[in-house]
Amino acid sequence: MKIALFATCIVDAMYPQTARATVKILERLGHEVVFPSGQACCGQMHINSGYMDEALPVVTNHVEAFEAEAYDVAVAPSGSCVASVKHQHPVLAERCGDSALKARAEAVGAKTFELSQLLVDVLGVTDAAEQLGSHFPHKITYHPSCHGMRSLRLGDRQLDLLKSVGGIEVADLPEADQCCGFGGTFSMKNADVSSAMLEDKTNNVKSTGASLCSGGDASCLMHIGGGLSRTKSAATTLHFAEILASTLDEPVSVTGQVFVGKGGK
Amino acid sequence: MSNVFMGMPTLPVFGMGNLHIEEPFPAAAHRELGNTQMRANLRHATHTIRDKRLKVVAELPDWEELRDAGSATKNHVMANLPALLEEFEKNFTARGGTIHWARDAHEANKIVADLIREQGTTEVVKVKSMATQEIGLNEYLEERGISAFETDLAELIVQLGHDKPSHILVPAIHKNRTEVRDIFLKEMPNVDPDLTDEPRKLAMAARAHLRRKFLSAKVAVSGANFALADSGTLAVVESEGNGRMCLTLPETLITVMGIEKLLPGKEDLEVFMQLLPRSSTGERMNPYTSLWTGVTEGDGPQNVHLILLDNGRTAALADKYGRTALNCIRCSACMNVCPVYERTGGHAYGSTYPGPIGAILSPLLTGIKSEENSSLPYASSLCGACYDACPVKINIPEILVHLRGEDVDSKRGAKKLPSQMDLMMKGASWAFSSGKHLALLEKGLPLGKLAAGRDKKIKALPGIAAGWTQSRDMLAPPTQSFRDWWKKDHTPVAPTHKQEN
């Protein structure tokens, strides 16, 4: 299958290793990955901040970039960006009175999947150790990001994939379904409330004794990781794609102190 | 009927009354976050109701269908509001009731005060009503020498404590029982000085106090949860029975109701009587449901009035993307699951309507150009928990985003200088509207290292980004973007696990 990678702006610039891990997983499964070079960002930050006029060229660019390439499905290692492409792009196009763009955005959105959605629903991956050779002998916990959980209804896809990684130990995160408080520019405009939400999230992560908090959105992980770092916690964050890409031969390098897991498999 | 024609294409009349925040939300939130007792009370209470709601909702196999039905009925009502209001008016009047139309809070308050004066009394009992809180009726009456006694227990606590409600269902949610006892001891006439904070003792004290009021009041004021167009019937749903005392004992009953509360007919109640109690108190059914249709000779109030309140509702209805906010049945499920509300409490939202629904309803009723209320749509991380909890499926996150757009648009060109946020968004729009632009910017990634310390962490960012580094570090960016790696260094790996498709 020919799979177009939507790296997303934050992963492209700040967490390239997450996109590289995504490519690795898909190529290991024998698929051809293409990278539409015109891509930049989904425009979620602009839309969520109310800057609709400024969002329009960003959304238009995304639609054009993904129309320019031939592929079967597109994938992004980010629930919130996929939710934006699927749900926000058509709404924005309609708001701007561009019905042609709305139809094009809907067509691109229909072919776009979040990584765990693609792996589980389309590619039939349910056992990461068996099918991807994933091996990650650490104790982790998992934060399901809001957009993946509520807009995309990912359910336990990411968590189940993580649990099927060789050597891993997954500790339940208390109040896992609570927002980490990132919310894009919310973390700047309402920094106090955002910090209060983050404090509860990082305390919950610390209470598990895990060395890593994994999840499916780089932005939430950046937020939680930033809070853990500020409070001098030994724990850090890692995208689930990097854990899936980690194997015995090619283990992902983990910065900071790492507690060795008891080993699930 | 006065000369207000619903649906007439005039300029919208925005709402007034207790709908405005007095300072921007971030400032109000900052103050409330410092109240640790309130935060502890609120966390305990919201989590308790949240868990109860989840339990009783899970009991219904058709909960999602019920939500769809509730949503569809409300959409139908909003699309046919003028006709349904006329139908309701005809039926309510035919059964001996009197209708008054109020364009805004001031008109509604005046009508109520005049009706009370006609009865020659200066004391009224009240059943908990969001509409009368919205229009500030108690304060209006007080200024004119009329005392309004709240009879809902939590509402009474708030009133005696000279406080404001902070939750639409549990107005005293921010108080614990020791605080309640202290209020009773200080403010309730003839209270037992040995009153303890045992819930039953507190309830008995309130009961004795209220019973005296019920038996002497000539006039009662209520709100309404539903109004049935096909019969002219009003409905109030409550837990304590104090509302029923108000609705049945006094000679005169004055109801104030928002025009959006209509339902086509009694068969629609079936759906809403399942949705409302489960969503609000986490109960299968509320203890008291009172329905009344006009006047029954020799039984109950003989003088029945209804004030139909607009106060910005027509303006909200005119907003294509925001109008579903009027579908709200005031259950409070959204605030009980909201992580922002949980930490700031209701007072931070300024308005009678706090929490996620307040963050959209208040600015819709007052207009987004209302200075301080324009901060309300940003009081959310857009986590979506409110949308999941809403029994009538109001897409609150989508309306929040829509209102942010309205806010930004309304300020375009009005300012002499663009804000930091304006500049950041403009810059990011350029960067993100082309792969080439972004690639060019990413060439600067190695510069990010300069901003970081020896531990590769950025601990202080300038300007509006300073909010981020208040409690979070920022990792130094990598030296090579993914895009660059893909172009220069990517060579496909050989498949280790071949897939068929």
Tab-separated table of C-alpha atoms in Angstrom, chain A residues 1 5 7 9 11-17 19-20 23-24 27-31 33-41 43 45-55 57-59 61-62 87-88 91 94-96 122-125 129-133 146-147 149-150 153 175 178-179 181-201 219 222-227 229-232 236, chain B residues 25-27 29-30 33 39 43 47 50 67 320-321 337-340 342-344 375 378-388 398 401-409 412 415 419 421-436 438 442 445 457-460 464-478 480-486 490-501:
chain	number	residue	atom	x	y	z
A	1	MET	CA	0.000	0.000	0.000
A	5	LEU	CA	2.925	10.635	5.673
A	7	ALA	CA	4.379	14.611	9.626
A	9	CYS	CA	4.422	20.859	11.896
A	11	VAL	CA	6.717	16.642	14.749
A	12	ASP	CA	8.525	17.838	11.624
A	13	ALA	CA	10.322	20.635	13.460
A	14	MET	CA	10.518	19.493	17.080
A	15	TYR	CA	10.141	15.708	17.171
A	16	PRO	CA	11.521	14.384	13.839
A	17	GLN	CA	12.295	11.064	15.546
A	19	ALA	CA	7.992	10.784	12.146
A	20	ARG	CA	11.052	8.635	11.467
A	23	VAL	CA	8.128	5.622	8.573
A	24	LYS	CA	10.112	2.737	10.045
A	27	GLU	CA	8.250	0.248	5.843
A	28	ARG	CA	8.891	-2.729	8.064
A	29	LEU	CA	5.396	-3.861	7.193
A	30	GLY	CA	6.344	-3.616	3.511
A	31	HIS	CA	4.481	-0.448	2.599
A	33	VAL	CA	5.838	5.699	2.304
A	34	VAL	CA	5.688	9.000	0.446
A	35	PHE	CA	6.132	12.467	1.887
A	36	PRO	CA	4.122	15.130	0.038
A	37	SER	CA	6.670	17.939	0.104
A	38	GLY	CA	4.139	20.763	-0.044
A	39	GLN	CA	2.777	19.899	3.414
A	40	ALA	CA	3.248	22.177	6.379
A	41	CYS	CA	0.573	22.232	9.100
A	43	GLY	CA	-3.906	24.951	10.826
A	45	MET	CA	-3.567	26.447	16.075
A	46	HIS	CA	-5.049	29.199	13.934
A	47	ILE	CA	-8.546	27.752	13.925
A	48	ASN	CA	-8.621	27.068	17.660
A	49	SER	CA	-7.354	30.568	18.366
A	50	GLY	CA	-10.052	32.138	16.203
A	51	TYR	CA	-7.757	33.347	13.422
A	52	MET	CA	-9.904	31.969	10.620
A	53	ASP	CA	-8.644	34.292	7.867
A	54	GLU	CA	-5.082	33.264	8.689
A	55	ALA	CA	-6.095	29.592	8.873
A	57	PRO	CA	-4.250	29.566	3.424
A	58	VAL	CA	-2.858	26.918	5.806
A	59	VAL	CA	-5.853	24.640	5.271
A	61	ASN	CA	-2.126	24.388	1.443
A	62	HIS	CA	-2.763	21.130	3.276
A	87	HIS	CA	-13.569	17.801	11.177
A	88	GLN	CA	-12.249	21.359	11.235
A	91	VAL	CA	-16.178	23.537	8.714
A	94	GLU	CA	-17.810	26.382	4.780
A	95	ARG	CA	-17.400	29.333	7.122
A	96	CYS	CA	-15.244	31.028	4.496
A	122	VAL	CA	-6.540	-0.847	8.006
A	123	LEU	CA	-3.307	-2.818	8.353
A	124	GLY	CA	-4.557	-5.327	10.926
A	125	VAL	CA	-1.719	-4.895	13.406
A	129	ALA	CA	5.884	-7.725	19.258
A	130	GLU	CA	4.774	-10.333	16.753
A	131	GLN	CA	4.018	-8.179	13.726
A	132	LEU	CA	6.497	-5.307	14.145
A	133	GLY	CA	9.177	-6.915	16.292
A	146	CYS	CA	-8.459	14.352	24.239
A	147	HIS	CA	-8.793	14.613	20.472
A	149	MET	CA	-10.163	9.862	22.593
A	150	ARG	CA	-13.174	12.106	21.870
A	153	ARG	CA	-12.935	7.736	19.098
A	175	GLU	CA	-7.581	9.902	35.840
A	178	GLN	CA	-8.500	14.092	32.063
A	179	CYS	CA	-7.069	16.753	29.777
A	181	GLY	CA	-4.260	21.307	30.016
A	182	PHE	CA	-2.298	22.042	26.859
A	183	GLY	CA	-5.046	23.225	24.524
A	184	GLY	CA	-2.732	25.112	22.147
A	185	THR	CA	-2.782	28.832	22.886
A	186	PHE	CA	-4.948	28.031	25.946
A	187	SER	CA	-1.683	27.247	27.741
A	188	MET	CA	-0.577	30.824	27.112
A	189	LYS	CA	-3.883	32.706	27.359
A	190	ASN	CA	-5.036	30.867	30.475
A	191	ALA	CA	-1.626	29.828	31.759
A	192	ASP	CA	-2.771	29.566	35.394
A	193	VAL	CA	-5.618	27.142	34.736
A	194	SER	CA	-3.476	25.193	32.280
A	195	SER	CA	-0.714	24.888	34.899
A	196	ALA	CA	-3.210	23.648	37.504
A	197	MET	CA	-4.410	20.956	35.094
A	198	LEU	CA	-0.836	20.033	34.209
A	199	GLU	CA	0.110	19.719	37.867
A	200	ASP	CA	-2.573	17.080	38.417
A	201	LYS	CA	-1.498	15.237	35.275
A	219	SER	CA	1.868	18.559	21.647
A	222	MET	CA	5.589	18.253	25.002
A	223	HIS	CA	3.294	19.798	27.612
A	224	ILE	CA	3.436	16.894	30.064
A	225	GLY	CA	7.172	16.448	29.433
A	226	GLY	CA	7.756	20.158	30.034
A	227	GLY	CA	5.913	19.943	33.348
A	229	SER	CA	11.075	18.456	33.569
A	230	ARG	CA	10.240	21.640	35.487
A	231	THR	CA	9.352	19.643	38.593
A	232	LYS	CA	12.623	17.751	38.347
A	236	THR	CA	9.813	11.876	30.665
B	25	PHE	CA	-11.563	35.329	32.617
B	26	PRO	CA	-7.803	34.764	33.090
B	27	ALA	CA	-7.735	37.374	35.892
B	29	ALA	CA	-9.531	32.478	37.234
B	30	HIS	CA	-6.217	33.488	38.774
B	33	LEU	CA	-7.490	29.282	41.744
B	39	ARG	CA	-11.101	23.923	44.932
B	43	ARG	CA	-13.294	18.652	43.170
B	47	HIS	CA	-16.309	13.985	40.925
B	50	ARG	CA	-19.741	12.771	37.616
B	67	ARG	CA	-29.589	12.159	23.173
B	320	LYS	CA	-26.115	30.072	12.518
B	321	TYR	CA	-23.228	28.287	14.234
B	337	VAL	CA	-16.963	17.219	33.743
B	338	CYS	CA	-15.076	20.389	32.791
B	339	PRO	CA	-11.452	20.493	33.963
B	340	VAL	CA	-11.434	24.297	33.784
B	342	GLU	CA	-13.353	22.131	38.331
B	343	ARG	CA	-10.378	24.345	39.108
B	344	THR	CA	-11.765	27.854	38.834
B	375	SER	CA	-12.604	36.325	27.082
B	378	TYR	CA	-11.082	31.053	25.447
B	379	ALA	CA	-11.795	29.571	28.888
B	380	SER	CA	-11.449	26.022	27.572
B	381	SER	CA	-8.721	23.651	26.498
B	382	LEU	CA	-11.236	22.226	23.982
B	383	CYS	CA	-10.880	18.794	25.574
B	384	GLY	CA	-14.409	17.896	24.471
B	385	ALA	CA	-15.603	16.318	27.731
B	386	CYS	CA	-18.578	18.722	27.764
B	387	TYR	CA	-19.756	17.631	24.310
B	388	ASP	CA	-19.626	13.990	25.394
B	398	GLU	CA	-17.158	23.796	18.002
B	401	VAL	CA	-14.049	27.921	18.335
B	402	HIS	CA	-16.712	29.709	16.257
B	403	LEU	CA	-17.031	32.446	18.906
B	404	ARG	CA	-13.254	32.847	19.062
B	405	GLY	CA	-13.413	33.485	15.325
B	406	GLU	CA	-16.172	36.047	15.836
B	407	ASP	CA	-14.104	37.719	18.529
B	408	VAL	CA	-10.949	37.930	16.420
B	409	ASP	CA	-12.959	39.181	13.418
B	412	ARG	CA	-9.825	43.285	13.088
B	415	LYS	CA	-6.933	48.277	16.989
B	419	SER	CA	-1.242	42.404	19.349
B	421	MET	CA	-0.945	37.161	19.191
B	422	ASP	CA	-2.014	38.852	15.923
B	423	LEU	CA	1.608	39.035	14.794
B	424	MET	CA	2.359	35.473	15.823
B	425	MET	CA	-0.682	34.171	13.955
B	426	LYS	CA	0.140	36.187	10.867
B	427	GLY	CA	3.725	34.945	10.882
B	428	ALA	CA	2.661	31.363	11.454
B	429	SER	CA	0.106	31.647	8.669
B	430	TRP	CA	2.916	32.546	6.260
B	431	ALA	CA	5.144	29.746	7.568
B	432	PHE	CA	2.424	27.099	7.503
B	433	SER	CA	0.865	27.921	4.155
B	434	SER	CA	3.699	26.386	2.141
B	435	GLY	CA	6.089	23.475	2.550
B	436	LYS	CA	8.844	25.696	1.155
B	438	LEU	CA	8.351	25.907	6.583
B	442	GLU	CA	13.433	24.965	9.798
B	445	LEU	CA	16.347	25.109	14.072
B	457	LYS	CA	16.111	23.034	28.085
B	458	ILE	CA	14.580	26.443	27.516
B	459	LYS	CA	13.336	27.776	30.842
B	460	ALA	CA	12.097	31.250	29.945
B	464	ILE	CA	3.029	35.860	25.328
B	465	ALA	CA	4.978	32.589	25.335
B	466	ALA	CA	6.124	33.423	28.880
B	467	GLY	CA	2.894	31.789	30.089
B	468	TRP	CA	4.319	28.503	28.868
B	469	THR	CA	7.566	28.693	30.815
B	470	GLN	CA	5.665	29.634	33.974
B	471	SER	CA	5.386	25.940	34.779
B	472	ARG	CA	6.946	24.047	31.909
B	473	ASP	CA	10.356	23.648	30.329
B	474	MET	CA	10.779	23.563	26.593
B	475	LEU	CA	13.189	21.072	25.109
B	476	ALA	CA	15.719	22.537	22.720
B	477	PRO	CA	14.721	21.785	19.131
B	478	PRO	CA	16.651	19.181	17.147
B	480	GLN	CA	17.618	18.594	11.709
B	481	SER	CA	13.955	18.622	10.773
B	482	PHE	CA	12.205	15.476	9.592
B	483	ARG	CA	11.721	17.087	6.188
B	484	ASP	CA	15.441	17.595	5.853
B	485	TRP	CA	16.251	14.057	6.993
B	486	TRP	CA	13.725	12.644	4.513
B	490	HIS	CA	16.061	8.500	4.064
B	491	THR	CA	16.539	5.096	2.502
B	492	PRO	CA	13.610	2.724	2.777
B	493	VAL	CA	14.212	-0.210	5.128
B	494	ALA	CA	13.591	-3.695	3.905
B	495	PRO	CA	10.297	-5.129	5.082
B	496	THR	CA	10.646	-7.530	7.969
B	497	HIS	CA	6.938	-8.298	8.086
B	498	LYS	CA	5.397	-8.319	4.623
B	499	GLN	CA	1.723	-7.364	4.445
B	500	GLU	CA	-0.635	-8.615	1.769
B	501	ASN	CA	-2.472	-5.366	1.067
